[in-house]
Short mmCIF file of N, CA and C in Angstrom, two decimals:
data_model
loop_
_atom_site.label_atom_id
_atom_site.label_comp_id
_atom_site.label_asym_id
_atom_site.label_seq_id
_atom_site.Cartn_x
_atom_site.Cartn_y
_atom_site.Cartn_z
N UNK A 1 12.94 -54.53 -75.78
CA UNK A 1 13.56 -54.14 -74.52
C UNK A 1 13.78 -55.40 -73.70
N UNK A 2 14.85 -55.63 -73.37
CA UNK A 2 14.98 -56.98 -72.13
C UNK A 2 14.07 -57.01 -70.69
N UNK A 3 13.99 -57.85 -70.43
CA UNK A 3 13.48 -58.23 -69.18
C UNK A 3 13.96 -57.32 -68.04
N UNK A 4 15.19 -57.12 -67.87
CA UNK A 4 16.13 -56.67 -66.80
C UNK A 4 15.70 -55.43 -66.84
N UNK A 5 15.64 -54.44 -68.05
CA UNK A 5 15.72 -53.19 -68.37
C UNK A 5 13.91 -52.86 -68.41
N UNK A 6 13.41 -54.05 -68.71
CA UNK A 6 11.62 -53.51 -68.77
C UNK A 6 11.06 -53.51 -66.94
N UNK A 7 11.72 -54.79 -66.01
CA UNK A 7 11.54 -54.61 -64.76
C UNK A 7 12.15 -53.43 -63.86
N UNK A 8 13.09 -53.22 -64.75
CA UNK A 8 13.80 -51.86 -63.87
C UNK A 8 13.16 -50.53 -63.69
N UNK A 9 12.45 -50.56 -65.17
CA UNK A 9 11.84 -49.30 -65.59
C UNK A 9 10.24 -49.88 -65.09
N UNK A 10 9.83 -50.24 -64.59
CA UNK A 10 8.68 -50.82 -64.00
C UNK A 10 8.63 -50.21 -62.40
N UNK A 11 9.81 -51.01 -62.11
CA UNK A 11 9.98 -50.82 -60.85
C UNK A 11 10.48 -49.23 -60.28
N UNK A 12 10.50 -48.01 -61.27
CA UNK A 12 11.14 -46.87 -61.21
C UNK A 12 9.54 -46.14 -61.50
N UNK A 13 8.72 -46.61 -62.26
CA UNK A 13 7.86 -46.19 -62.23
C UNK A 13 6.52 -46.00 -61.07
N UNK A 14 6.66 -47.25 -60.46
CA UNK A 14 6.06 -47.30 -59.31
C UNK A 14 6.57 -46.39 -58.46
N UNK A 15 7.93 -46.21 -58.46
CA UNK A 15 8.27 -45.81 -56.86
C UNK A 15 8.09 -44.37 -57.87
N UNK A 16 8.23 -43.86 -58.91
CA UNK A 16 7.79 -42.36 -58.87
C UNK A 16 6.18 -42.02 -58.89
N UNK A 17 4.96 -43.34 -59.30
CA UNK A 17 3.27 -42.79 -59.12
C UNK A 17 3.71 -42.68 -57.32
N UNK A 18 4.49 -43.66 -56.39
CA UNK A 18 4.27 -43.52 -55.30
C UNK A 18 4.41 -42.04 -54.81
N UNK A 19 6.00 -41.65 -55.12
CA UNK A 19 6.05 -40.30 -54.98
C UNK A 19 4.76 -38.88 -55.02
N UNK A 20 4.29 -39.02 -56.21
CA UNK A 20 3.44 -38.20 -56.89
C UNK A 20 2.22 -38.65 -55.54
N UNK A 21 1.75 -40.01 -55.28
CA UNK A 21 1.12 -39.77 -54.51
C UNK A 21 1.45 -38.89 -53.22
N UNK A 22 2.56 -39.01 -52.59
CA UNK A 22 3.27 -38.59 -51.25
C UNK A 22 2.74 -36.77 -51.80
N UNK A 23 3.15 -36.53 -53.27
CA UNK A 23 3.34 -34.78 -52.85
C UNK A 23 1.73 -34.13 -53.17
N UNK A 24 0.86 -35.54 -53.80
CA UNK A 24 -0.45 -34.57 -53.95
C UNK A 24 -0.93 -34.72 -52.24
N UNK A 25 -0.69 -35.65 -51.64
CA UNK A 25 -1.34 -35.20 -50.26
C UNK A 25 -1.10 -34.11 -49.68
N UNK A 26 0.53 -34.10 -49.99
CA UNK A 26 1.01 -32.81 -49.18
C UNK A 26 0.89 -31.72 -49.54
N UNK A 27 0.16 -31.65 -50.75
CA UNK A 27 -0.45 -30.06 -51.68
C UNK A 27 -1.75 -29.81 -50.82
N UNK A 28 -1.96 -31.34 -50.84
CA UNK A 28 -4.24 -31.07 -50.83
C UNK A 28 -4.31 -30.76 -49.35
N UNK A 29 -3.41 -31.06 -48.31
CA UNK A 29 -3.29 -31.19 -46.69
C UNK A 29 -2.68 -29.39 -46.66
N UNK A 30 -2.17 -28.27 -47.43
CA UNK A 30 -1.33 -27.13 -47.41
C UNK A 30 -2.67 -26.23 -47.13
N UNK A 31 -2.44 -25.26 -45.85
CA UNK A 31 -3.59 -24.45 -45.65
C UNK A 31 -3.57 -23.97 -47.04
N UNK A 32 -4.43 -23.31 -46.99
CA UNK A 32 -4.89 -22.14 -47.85
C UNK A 32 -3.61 -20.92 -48.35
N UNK A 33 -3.53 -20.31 -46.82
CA UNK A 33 -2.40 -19.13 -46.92
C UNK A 33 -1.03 -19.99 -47.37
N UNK A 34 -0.85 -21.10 -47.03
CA UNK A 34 0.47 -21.87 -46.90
C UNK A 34 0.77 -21.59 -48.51
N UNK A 35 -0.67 -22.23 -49.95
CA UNK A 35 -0.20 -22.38 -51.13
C UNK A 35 0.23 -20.88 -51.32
N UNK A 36 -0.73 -19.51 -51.23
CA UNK A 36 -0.51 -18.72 -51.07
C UNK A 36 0.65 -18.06 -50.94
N UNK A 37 1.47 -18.24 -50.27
CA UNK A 37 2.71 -17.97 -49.81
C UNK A 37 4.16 -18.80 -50.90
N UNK A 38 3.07 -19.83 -51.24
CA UNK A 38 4.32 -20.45 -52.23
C UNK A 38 4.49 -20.19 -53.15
N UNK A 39 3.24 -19.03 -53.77
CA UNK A 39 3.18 -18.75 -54.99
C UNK A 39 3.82 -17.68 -55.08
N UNK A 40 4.07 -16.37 -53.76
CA UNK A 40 4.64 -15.34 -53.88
C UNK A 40 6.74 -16.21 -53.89
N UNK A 41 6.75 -16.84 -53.25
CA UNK A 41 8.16 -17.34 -53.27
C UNK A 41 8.38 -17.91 -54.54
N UNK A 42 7.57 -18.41 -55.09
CA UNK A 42 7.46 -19.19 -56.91
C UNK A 42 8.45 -17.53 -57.78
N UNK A 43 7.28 -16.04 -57.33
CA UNK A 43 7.58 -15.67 -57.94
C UNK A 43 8.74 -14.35 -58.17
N UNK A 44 9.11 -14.39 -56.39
CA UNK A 44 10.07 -13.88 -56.05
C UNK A 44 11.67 -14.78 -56.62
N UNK A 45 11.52 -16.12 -56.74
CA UNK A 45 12.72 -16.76 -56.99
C UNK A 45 12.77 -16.40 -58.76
N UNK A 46 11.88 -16.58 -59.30
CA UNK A 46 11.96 -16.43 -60.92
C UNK A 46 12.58 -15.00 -61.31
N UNK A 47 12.15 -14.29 -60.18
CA UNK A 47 13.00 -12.78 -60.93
C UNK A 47 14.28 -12.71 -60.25
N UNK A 48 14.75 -13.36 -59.33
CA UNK A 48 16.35 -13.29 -58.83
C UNK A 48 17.23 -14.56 -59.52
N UNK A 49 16.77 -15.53 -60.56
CA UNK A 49 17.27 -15.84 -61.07
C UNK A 49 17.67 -15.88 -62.43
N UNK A 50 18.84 -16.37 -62.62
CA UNK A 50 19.27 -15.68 -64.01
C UNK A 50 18.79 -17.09 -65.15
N UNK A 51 18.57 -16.31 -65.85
CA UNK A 51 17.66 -17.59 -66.98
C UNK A 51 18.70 -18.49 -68.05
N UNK A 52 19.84 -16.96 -68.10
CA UNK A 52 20.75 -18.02 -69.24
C UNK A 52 21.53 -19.01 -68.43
N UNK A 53 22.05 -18.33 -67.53
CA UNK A 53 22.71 -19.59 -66.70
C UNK A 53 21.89 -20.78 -66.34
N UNK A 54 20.63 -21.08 -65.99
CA UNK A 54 19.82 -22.02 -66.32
C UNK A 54 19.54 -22.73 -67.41
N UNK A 55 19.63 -22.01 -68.68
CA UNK A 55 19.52 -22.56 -69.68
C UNK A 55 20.56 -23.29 -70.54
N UNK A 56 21.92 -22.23 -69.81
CA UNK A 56 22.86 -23.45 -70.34
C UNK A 56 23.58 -23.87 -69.16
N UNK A 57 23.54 -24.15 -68.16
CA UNK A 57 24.20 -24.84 -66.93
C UNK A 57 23.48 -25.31 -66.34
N UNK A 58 22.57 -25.44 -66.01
CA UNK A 58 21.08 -26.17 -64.86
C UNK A 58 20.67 -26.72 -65.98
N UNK A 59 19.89 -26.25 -66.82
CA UNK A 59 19.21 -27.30 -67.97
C UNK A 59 19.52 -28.32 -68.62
N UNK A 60 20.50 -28.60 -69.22
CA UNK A 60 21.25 -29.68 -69.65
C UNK A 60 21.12 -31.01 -68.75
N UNK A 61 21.78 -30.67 -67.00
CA UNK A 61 21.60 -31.66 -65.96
C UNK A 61 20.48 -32.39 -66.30
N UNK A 62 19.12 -32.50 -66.40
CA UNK A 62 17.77 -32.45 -66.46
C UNK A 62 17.92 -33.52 -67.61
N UNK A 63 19.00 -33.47 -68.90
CA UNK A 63 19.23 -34.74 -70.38
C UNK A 63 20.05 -35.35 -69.77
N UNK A 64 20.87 -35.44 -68.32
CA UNK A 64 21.98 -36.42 -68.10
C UNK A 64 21.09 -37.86 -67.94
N UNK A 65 22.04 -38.67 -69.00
CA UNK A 65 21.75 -40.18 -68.57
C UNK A 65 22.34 -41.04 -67.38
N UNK A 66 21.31 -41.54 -66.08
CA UNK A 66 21.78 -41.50 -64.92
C UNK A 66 22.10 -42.95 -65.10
N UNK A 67 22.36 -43.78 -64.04
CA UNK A 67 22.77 -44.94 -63.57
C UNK A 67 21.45 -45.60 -64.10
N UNK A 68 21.18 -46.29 -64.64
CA UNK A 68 19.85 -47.77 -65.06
C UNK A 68 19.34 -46.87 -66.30
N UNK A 69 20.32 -45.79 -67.13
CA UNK A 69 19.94 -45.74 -68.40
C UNK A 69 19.13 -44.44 -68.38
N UNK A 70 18.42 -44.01 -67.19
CA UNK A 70 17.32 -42.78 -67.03
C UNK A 70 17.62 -41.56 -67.20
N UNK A 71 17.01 -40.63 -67.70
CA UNK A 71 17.54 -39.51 -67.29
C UNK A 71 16.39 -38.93 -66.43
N UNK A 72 16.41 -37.53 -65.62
CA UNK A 72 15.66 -36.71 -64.84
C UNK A 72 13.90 -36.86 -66.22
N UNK A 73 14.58 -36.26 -67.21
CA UNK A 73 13.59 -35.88 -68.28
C UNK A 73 12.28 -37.19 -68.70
N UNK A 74 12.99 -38.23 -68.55
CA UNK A 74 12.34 -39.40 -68.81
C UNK A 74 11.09 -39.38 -68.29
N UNK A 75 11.01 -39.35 -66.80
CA UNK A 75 9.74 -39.06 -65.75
C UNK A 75 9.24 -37.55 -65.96
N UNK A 76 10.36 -36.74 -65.68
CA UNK A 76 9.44 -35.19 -65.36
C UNK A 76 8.81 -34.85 -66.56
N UNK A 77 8.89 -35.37 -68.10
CA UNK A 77 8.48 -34.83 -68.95
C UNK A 77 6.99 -35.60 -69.62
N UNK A 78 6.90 -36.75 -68.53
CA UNK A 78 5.93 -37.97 -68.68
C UNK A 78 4.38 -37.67 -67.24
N UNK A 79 5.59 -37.81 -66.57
CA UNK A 79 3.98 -37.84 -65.42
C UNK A 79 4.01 -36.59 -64.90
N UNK A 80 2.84 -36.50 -64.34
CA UNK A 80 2.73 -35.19 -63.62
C UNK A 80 3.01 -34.79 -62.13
N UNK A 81 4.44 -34.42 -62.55
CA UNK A 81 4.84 -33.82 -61.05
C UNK A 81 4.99 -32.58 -60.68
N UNK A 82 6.28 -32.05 -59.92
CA UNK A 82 5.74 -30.89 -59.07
C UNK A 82 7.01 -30.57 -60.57
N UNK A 83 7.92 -30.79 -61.07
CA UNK A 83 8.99 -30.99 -62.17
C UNK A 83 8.99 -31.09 -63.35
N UNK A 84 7.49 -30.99 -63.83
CA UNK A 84 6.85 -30.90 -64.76
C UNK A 84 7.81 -30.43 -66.53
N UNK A 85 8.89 -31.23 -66.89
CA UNK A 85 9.54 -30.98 -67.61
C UNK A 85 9.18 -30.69 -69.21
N UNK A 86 9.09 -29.38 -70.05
CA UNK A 86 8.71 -29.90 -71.26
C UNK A 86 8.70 -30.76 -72.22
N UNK A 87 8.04 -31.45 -73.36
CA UNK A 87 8.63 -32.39 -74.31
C UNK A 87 9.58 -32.08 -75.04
N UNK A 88 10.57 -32.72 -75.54
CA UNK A 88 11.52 -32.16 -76.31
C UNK A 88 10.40 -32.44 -78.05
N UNK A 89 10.87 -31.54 -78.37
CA UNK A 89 10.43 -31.99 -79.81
C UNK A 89 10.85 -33.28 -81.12
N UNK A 90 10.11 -33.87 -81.39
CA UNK A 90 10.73 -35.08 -82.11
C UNK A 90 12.05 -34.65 -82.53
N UNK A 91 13.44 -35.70 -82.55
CA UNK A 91 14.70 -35.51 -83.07
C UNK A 91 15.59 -34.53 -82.82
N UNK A 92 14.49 -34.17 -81.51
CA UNK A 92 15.79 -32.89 -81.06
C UNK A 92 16.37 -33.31 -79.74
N UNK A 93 17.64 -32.89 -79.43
CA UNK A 93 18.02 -33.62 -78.15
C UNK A 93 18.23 -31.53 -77.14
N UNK A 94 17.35 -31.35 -77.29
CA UNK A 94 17.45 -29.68 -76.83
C UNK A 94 16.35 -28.87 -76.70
N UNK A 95 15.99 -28.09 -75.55
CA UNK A 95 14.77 -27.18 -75.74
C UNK A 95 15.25 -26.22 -76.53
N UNK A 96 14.26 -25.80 -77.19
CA UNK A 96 14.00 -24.49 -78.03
C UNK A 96 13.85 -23.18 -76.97
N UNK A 97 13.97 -22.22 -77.12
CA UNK A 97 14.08 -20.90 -76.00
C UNK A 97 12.49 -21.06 -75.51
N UNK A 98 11.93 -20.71 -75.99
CA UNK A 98 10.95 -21.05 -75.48
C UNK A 98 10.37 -22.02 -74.43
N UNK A 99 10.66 -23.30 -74.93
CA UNK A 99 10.21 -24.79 -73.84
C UNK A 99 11.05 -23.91 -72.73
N UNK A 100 12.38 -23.74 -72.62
CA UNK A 100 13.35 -23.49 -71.99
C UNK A 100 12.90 -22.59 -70.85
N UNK A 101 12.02 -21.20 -71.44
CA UNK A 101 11.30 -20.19 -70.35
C UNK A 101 10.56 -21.55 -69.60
N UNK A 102 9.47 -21.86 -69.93
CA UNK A 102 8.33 -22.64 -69.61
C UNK A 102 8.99 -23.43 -68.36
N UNK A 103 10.06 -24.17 -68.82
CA UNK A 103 10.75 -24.86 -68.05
C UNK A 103 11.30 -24.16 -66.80
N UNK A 104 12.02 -23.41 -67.18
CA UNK A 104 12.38 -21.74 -65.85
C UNK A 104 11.65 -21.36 -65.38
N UNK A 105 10.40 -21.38 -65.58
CA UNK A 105 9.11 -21.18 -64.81
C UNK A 105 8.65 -22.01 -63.91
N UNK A 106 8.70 -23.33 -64.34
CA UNK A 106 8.79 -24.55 -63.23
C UNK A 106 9.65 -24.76 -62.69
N UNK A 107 11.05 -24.90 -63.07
CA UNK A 107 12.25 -24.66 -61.67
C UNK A 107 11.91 -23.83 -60.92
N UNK A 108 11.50 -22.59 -61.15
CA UNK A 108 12.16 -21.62 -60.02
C UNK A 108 10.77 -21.81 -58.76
N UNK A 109 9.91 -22.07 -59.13
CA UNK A 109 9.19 -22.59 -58.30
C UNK A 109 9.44 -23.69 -57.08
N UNK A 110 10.56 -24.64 -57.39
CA UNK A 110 10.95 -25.25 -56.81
C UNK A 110 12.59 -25.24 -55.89
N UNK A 111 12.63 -23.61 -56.16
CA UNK A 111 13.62 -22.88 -55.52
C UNK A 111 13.61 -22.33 -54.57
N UNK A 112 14.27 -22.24 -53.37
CA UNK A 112 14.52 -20.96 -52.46
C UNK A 112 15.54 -20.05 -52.33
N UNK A 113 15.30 -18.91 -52.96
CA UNK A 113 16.45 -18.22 -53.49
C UNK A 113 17.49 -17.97 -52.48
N UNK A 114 18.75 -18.14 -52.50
CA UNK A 114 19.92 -17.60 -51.77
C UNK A 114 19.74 -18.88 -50.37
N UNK A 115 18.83 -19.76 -50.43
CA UNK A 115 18.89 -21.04 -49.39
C UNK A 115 18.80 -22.43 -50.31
N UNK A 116 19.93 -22.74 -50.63
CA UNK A 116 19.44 -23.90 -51.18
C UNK A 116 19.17 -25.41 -50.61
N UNK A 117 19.24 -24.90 -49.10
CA UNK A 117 18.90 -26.44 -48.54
C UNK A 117 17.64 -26.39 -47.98
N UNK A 118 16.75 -25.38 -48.72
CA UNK A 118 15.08 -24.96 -48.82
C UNK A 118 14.73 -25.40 -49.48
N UNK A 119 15.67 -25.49 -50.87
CA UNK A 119 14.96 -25.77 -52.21
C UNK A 119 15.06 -27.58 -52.17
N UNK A 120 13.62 -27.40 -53.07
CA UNK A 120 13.26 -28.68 -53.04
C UNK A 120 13.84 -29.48 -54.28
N UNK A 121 14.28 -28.58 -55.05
CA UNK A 121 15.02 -29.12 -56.64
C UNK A 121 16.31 -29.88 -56.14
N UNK A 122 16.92 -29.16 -54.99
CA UNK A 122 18.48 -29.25 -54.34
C UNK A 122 17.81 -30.90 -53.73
N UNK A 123 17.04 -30.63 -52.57
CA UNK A 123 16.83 -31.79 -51.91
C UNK A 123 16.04 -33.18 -52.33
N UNK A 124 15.38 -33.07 -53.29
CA UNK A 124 14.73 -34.62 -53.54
C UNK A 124 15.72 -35.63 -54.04
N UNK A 125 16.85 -34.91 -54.92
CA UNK A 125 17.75 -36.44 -55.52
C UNK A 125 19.27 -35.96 -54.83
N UNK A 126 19.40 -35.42 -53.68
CA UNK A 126 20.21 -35.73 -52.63
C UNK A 126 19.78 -36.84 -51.72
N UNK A 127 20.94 -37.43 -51.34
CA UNK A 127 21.29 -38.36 -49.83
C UNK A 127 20.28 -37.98 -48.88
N UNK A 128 19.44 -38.66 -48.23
CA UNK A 128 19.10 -38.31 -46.76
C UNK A 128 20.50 -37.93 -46.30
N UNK A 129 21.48 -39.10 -46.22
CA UNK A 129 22.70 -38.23 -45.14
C UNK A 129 23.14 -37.41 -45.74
N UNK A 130 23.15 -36.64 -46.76
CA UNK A 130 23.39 -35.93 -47.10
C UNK A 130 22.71 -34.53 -46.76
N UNK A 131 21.63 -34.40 -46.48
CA UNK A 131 20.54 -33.48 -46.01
C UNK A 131 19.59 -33.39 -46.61
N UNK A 132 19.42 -34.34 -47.78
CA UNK A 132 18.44 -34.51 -48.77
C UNK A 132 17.41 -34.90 -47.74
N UNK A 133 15.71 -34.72 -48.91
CA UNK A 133 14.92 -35.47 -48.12
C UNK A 133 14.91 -37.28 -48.47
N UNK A 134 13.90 -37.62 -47.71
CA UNK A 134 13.96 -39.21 -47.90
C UNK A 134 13.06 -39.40 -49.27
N UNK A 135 12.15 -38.43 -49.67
CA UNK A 135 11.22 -39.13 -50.59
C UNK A 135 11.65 -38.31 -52.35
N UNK A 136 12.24 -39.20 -53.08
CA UNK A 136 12.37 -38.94 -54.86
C UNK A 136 12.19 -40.23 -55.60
N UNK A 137 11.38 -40.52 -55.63
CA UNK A 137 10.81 -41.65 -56.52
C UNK A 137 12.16 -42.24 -57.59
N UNK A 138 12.34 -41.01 -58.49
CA UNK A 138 13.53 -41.16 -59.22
C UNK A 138 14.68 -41.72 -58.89
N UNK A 139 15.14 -42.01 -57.62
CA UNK A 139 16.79 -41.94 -56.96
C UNK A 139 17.18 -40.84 -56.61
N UNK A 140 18.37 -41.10 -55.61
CA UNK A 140 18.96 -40.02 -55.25
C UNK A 140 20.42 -40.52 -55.81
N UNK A 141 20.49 -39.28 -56.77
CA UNK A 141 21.82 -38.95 -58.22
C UNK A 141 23.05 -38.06 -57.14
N UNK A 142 22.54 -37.67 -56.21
CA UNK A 142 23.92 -36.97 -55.56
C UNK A 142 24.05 -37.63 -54.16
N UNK A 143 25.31 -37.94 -53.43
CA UNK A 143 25.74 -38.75 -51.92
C UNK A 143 25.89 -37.66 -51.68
N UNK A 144 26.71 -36.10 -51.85
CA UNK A 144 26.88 -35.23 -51.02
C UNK A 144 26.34 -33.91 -51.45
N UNK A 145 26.73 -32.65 -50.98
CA UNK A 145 26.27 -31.65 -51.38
C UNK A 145 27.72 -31.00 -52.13
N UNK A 146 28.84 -31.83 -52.08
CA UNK A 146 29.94 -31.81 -52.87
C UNK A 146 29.95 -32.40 -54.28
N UNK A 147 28.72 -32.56 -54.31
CA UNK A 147 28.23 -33.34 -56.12
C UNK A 147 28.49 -31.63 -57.10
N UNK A 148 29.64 -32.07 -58.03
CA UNK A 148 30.09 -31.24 -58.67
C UNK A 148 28.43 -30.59 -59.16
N UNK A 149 26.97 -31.49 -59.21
CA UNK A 149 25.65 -31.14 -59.84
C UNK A 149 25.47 -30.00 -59.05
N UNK A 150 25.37 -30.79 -57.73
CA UNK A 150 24.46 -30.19 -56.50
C UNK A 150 25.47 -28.84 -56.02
N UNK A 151 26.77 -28.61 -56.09
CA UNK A 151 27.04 -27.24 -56.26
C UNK A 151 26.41 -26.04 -57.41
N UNK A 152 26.70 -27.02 -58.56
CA UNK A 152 26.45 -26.13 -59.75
C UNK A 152 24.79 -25.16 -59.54
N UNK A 153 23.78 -26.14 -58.77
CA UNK A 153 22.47 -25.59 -58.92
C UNK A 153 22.23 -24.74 -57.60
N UNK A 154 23.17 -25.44 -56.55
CA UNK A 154 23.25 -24.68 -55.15
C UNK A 154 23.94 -22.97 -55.33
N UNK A 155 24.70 -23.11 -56.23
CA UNK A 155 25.54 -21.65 -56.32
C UNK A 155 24.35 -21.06 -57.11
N UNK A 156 23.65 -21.44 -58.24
CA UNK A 156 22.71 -20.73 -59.13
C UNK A 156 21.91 -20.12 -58.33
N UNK A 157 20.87 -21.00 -57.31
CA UNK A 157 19.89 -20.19 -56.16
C UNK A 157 20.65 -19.79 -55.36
#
């Protein structure tokens, strides 16, 4: 691996343990009732959403190779975040139906159904000016909420 490409991926890694630090505070700091409440919205969003359209229109996004070579999957399927992506299986470039539920199980958690400028999937790799938040370790992959992406997943929730 070159220099350029081993510091890049160095430097992408830091800023996502930083991240991971930012969201375990903000788990361990969440009253009690607060997690509570996220778990009934976890599981109110999983049954108003539709799984195949996730599986073949939202899921895929998740293998796009972004700008410095990365994709989403690289990190979420490595460290432990709130994005927690499955492994793909050696030589496959695709979840199996299965990984795929598993995986739909962790999106929708990170959904607010029928608000998507709630959802936190919508907002971490959006623009601050965009309405994104400020903190995704990863980059922010969309400038507007006119990102042919950030419609596609905004119309899904």
């Amino acid at each position: 691996m070159g220099h350029l490409k081993q510091a890049k991926l160095a430097m992408f890694l830091i800023a996502a343990l930083s991240g991971l630090l930012l969201g375990a505070r903000e788990l361990a700091n969440a009253a009690p009732g607060e997690r509570a409440n996220q778990s009934d919205i976890a599981a109110q969003a999983q049954s108003s959403l539709d799984f195949e359209t996730y599986r073949t229109r939202i899921e895929p996004i998740f293998l796009k190779t972004r700008e410095g070579g990365v994709r989403c999957y690289d990190c979420h399927s490595a460290l432990p975040t709130r994005l927690r992506l499955e492994r793909l299986s050696d030589g496959s470039s695709s979840w199996t139906e299965q990984q795929s539920r598993r995986n739909f199980s962790v999106v929708s958690k990170l959904v607010t159904p029928a608000d998507p400028l709630k959802s936190r999937l919508l907002l971490h790799p959006l623009s601050p000016e965009a309405g994104g938040d400020p903190t995704h370790a990863g980059g922010k992959f969309w400038k507007s909420q006119d990102d042919p992406e950030w419609r596609l997943i905004a119309d899904w929730v």
